[in-house]
mmCIF file of N, CA and C in Angstrom:
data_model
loop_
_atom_site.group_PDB
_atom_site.id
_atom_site.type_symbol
_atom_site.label_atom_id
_atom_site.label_comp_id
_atom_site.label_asym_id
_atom_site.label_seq_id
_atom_site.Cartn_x
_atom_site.Cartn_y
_atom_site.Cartn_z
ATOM 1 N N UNK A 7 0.812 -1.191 0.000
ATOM 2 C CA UNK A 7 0.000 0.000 0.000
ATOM 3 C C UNK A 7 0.859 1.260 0.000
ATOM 4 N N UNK A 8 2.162 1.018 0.511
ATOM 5 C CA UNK A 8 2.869 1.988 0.628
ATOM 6 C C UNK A 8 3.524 2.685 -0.906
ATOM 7 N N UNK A 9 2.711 4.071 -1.056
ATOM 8 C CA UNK A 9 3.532 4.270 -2.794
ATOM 9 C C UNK A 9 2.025 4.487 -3.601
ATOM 10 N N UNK A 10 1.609 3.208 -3.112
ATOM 11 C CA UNK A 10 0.624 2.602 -4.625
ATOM 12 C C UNK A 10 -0.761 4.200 -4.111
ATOM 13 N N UNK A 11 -0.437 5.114 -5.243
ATOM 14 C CA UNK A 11 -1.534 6.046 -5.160
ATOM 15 C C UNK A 11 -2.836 5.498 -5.771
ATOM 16 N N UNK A 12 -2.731 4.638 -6.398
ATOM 17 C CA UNK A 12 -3.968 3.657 -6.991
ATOM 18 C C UNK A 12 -4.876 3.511 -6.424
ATOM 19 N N UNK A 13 -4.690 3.269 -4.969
ATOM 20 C CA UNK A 13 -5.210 2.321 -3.840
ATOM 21 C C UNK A 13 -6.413 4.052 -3.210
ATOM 22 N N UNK A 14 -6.130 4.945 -3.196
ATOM 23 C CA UNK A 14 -6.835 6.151 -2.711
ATOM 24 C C UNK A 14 -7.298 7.129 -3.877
ATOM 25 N N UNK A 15 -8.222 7.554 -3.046
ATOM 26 C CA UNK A 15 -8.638 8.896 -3.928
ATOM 27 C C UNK A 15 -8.321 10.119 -4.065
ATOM 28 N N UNK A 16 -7.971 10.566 -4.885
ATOM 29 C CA UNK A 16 -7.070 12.080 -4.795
ATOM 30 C C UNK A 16 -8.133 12.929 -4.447
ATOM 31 N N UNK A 17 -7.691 14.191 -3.656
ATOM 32 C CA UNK A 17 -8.142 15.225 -3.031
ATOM 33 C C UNK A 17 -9.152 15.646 -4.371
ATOM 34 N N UNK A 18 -8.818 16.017 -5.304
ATOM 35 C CA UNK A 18 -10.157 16.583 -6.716
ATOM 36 C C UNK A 18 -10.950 15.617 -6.871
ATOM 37 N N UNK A 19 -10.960 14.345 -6.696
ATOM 38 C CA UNK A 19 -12.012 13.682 -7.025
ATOM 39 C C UNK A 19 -13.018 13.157 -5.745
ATOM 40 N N UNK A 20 -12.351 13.357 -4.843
ATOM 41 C CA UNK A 20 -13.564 13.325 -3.468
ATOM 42 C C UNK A 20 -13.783 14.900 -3.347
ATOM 43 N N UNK A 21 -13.667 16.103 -3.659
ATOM 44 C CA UNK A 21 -14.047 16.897 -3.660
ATOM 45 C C UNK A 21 -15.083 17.423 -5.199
ATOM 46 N N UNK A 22 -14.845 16.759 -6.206
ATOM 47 C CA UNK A 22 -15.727 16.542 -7.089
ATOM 48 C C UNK A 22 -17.404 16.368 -6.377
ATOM 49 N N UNK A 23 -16.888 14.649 -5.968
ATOM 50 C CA UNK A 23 -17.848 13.617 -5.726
ATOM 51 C C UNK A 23 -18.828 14.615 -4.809
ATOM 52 N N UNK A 24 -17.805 15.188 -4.075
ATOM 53 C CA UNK A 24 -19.526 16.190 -2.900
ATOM 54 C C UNK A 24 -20.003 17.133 -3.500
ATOM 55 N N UNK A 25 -19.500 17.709 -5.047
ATOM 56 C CA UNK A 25 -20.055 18.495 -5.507
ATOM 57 C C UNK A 25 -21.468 17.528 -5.868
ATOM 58 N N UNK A 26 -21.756 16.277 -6.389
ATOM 59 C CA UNK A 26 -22.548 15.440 -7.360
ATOM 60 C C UNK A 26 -23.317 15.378 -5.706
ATOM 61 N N UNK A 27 -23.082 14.728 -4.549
ATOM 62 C CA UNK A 27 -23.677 14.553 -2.968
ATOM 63 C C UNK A 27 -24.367 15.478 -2.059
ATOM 64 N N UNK A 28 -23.301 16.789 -2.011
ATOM 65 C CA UNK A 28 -24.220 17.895 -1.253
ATOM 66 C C UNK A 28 -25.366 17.986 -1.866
ATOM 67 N N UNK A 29 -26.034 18.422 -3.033
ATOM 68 C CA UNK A 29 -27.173 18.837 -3.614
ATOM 69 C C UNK A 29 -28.417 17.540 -3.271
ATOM 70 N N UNK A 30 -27.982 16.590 -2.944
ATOM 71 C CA UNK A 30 -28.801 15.543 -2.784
ATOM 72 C C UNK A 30 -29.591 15.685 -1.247
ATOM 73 N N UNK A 31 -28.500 15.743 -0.334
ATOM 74 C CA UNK A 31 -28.031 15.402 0.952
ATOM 75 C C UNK A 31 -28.776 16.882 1.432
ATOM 76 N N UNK A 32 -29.107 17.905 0.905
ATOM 77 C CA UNK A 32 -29.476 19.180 0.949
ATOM 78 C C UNK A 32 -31.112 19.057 0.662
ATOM 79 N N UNK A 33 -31.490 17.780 -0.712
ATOM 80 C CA UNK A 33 -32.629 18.289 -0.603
ATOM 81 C C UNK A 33 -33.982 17.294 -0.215
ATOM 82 N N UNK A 34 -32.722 16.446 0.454
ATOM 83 C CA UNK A 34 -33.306 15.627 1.713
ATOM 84 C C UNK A 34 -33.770 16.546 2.880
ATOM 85 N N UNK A 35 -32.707 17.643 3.319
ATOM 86 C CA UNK A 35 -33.001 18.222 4.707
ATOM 87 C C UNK A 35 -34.128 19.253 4.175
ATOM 88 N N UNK A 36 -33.867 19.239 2.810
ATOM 89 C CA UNK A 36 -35.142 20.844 2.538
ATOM 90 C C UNK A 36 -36.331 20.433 2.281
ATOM 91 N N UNK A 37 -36.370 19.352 2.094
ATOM 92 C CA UNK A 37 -37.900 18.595 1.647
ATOM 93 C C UNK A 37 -38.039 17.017 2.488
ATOM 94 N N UNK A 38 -38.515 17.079 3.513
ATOM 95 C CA UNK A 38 -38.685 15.608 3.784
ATOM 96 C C UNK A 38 -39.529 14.559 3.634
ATOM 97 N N UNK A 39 -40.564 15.359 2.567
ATOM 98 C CA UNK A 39 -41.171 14.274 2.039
ATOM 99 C C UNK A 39 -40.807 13.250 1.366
ATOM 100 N N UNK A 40 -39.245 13.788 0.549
ATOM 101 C CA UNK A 40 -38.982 13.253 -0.356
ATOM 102 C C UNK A 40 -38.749 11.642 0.527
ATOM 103 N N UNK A 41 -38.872 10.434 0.023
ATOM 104 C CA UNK A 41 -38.603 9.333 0.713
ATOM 105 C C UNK A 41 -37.146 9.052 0.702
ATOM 106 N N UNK A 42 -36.963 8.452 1.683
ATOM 107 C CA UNK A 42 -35.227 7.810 1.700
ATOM 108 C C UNK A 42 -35.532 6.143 1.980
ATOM 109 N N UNK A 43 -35.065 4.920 1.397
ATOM 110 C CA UNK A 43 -35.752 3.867 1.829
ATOM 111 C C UNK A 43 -33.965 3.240 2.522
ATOM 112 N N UNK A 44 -34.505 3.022 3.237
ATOM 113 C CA UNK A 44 -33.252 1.703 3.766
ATOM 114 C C UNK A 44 -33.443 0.630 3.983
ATOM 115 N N UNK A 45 -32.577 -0.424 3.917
ATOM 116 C CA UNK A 45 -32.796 -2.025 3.585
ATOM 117 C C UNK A 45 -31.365 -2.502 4.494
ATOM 118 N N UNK A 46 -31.797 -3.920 4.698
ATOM 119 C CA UNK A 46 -31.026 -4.659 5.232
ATOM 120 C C UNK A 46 -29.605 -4.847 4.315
ATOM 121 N N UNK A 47 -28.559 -4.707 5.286
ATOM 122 C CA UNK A 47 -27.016 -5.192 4.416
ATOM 123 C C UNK A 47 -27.398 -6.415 4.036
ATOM 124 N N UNK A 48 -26.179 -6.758 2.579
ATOM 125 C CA UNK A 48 -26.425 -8.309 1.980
ATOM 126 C C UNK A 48 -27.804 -8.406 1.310
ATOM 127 N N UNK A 49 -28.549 -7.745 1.056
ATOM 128 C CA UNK A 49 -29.848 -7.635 0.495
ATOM 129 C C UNK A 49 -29.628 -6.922 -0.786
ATOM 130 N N UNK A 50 -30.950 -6.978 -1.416
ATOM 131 C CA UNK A 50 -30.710 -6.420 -3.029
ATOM 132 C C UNK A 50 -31.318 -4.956 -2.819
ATOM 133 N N UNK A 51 -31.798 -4.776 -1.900
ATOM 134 C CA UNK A 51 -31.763 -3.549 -1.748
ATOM 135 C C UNK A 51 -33.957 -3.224 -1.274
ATOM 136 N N UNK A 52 -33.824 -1.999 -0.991
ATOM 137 C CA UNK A 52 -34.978 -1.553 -0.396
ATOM 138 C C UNK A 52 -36.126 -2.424 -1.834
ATOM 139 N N UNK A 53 -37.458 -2.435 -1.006
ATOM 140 C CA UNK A 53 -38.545 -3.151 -2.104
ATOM 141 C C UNK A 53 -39.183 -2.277 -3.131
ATOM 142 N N UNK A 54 -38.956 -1.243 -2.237
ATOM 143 C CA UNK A 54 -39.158 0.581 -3.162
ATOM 144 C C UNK A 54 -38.812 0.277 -4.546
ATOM 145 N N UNK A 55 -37.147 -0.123 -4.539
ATOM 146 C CA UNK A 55 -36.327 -0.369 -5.657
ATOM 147 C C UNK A 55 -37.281 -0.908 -6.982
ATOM 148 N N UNK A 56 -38.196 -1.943 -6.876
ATOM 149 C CA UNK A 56 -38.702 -2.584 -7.964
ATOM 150 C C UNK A 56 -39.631 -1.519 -9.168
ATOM 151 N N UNK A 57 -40.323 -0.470 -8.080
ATOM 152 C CA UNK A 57 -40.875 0.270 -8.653
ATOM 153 C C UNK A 57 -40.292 1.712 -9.764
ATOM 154 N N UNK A 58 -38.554 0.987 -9.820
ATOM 155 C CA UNK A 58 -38.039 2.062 -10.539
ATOM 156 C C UNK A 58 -38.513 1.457 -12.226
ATOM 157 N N UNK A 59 -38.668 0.078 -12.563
ATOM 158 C CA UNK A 59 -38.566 -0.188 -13.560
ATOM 159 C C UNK A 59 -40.042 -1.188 -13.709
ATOM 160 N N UNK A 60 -40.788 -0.211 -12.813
ATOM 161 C CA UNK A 60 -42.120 -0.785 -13.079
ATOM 162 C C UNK A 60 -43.305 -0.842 -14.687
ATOM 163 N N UNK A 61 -42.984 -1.945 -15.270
ATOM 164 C CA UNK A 61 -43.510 -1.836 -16.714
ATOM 165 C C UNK A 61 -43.558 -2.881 -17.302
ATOM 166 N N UNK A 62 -44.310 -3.141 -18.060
ATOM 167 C CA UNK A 62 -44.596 -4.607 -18.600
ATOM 168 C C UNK A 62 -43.090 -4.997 -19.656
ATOM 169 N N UNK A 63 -42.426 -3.976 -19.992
ATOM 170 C CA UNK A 63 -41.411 -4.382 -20.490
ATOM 171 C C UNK A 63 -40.069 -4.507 -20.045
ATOM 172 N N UNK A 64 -39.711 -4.137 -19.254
ATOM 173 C CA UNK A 64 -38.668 -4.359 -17.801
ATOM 174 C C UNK A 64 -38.902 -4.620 -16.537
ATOM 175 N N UNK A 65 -37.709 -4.834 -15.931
ATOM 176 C CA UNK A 65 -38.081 -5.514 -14.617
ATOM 177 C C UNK A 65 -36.815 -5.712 -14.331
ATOM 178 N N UNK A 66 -36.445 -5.872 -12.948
ATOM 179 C CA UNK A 66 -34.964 -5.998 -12.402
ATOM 180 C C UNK A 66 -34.490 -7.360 -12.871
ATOM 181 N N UNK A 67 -33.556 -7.819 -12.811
ATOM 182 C CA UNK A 67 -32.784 -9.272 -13.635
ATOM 183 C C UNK A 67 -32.605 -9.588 -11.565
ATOM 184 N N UNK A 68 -33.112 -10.739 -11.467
ATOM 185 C CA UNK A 68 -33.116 -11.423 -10.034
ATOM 186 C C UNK A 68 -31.936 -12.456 -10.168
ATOM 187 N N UNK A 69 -30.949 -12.283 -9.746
ATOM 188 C CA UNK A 69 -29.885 -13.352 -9.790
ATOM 189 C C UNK A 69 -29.476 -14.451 -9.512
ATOM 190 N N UNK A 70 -29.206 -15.828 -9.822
ATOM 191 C CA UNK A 70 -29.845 -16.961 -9.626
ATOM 192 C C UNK A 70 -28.630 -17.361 -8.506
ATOM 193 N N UNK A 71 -29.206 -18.147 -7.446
ATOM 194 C CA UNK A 71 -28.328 -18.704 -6.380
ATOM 195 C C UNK A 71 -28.184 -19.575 -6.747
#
């Protein structure tokens, strides 16, 4: 790890990234209607989720165990 700058993120690109985050994280606190869903770790995620691609012609790809 020692050297390898690979391994971290340079100062411009985590300061990028909160440019793309604050505005989000902002209009959570300014509007709280907006929903936030949280889900269990190891899970595919909140059930909310399904309704992004709700349509007779898509649908999430369920991954086979």
């Amino acid at each position: 790890m020692v050297g390898d700058s690979t391994l971290y993120a340079r100062a411009d690109a985590v300061k990028t990234s909160w440019k793309f985050v604050d505005p989000i994280i902002q209009a959570w606190q300014d509007n709280p209607e907006i929903p936030l869903y949280f889900y269990e770790c190891n899970t595919w995620g909140p059930k909310e989720s399904n309704n992004l691609f709700e349509d007779k012609f898509t649908k999430w790809r369920e991954p086979e165990e």
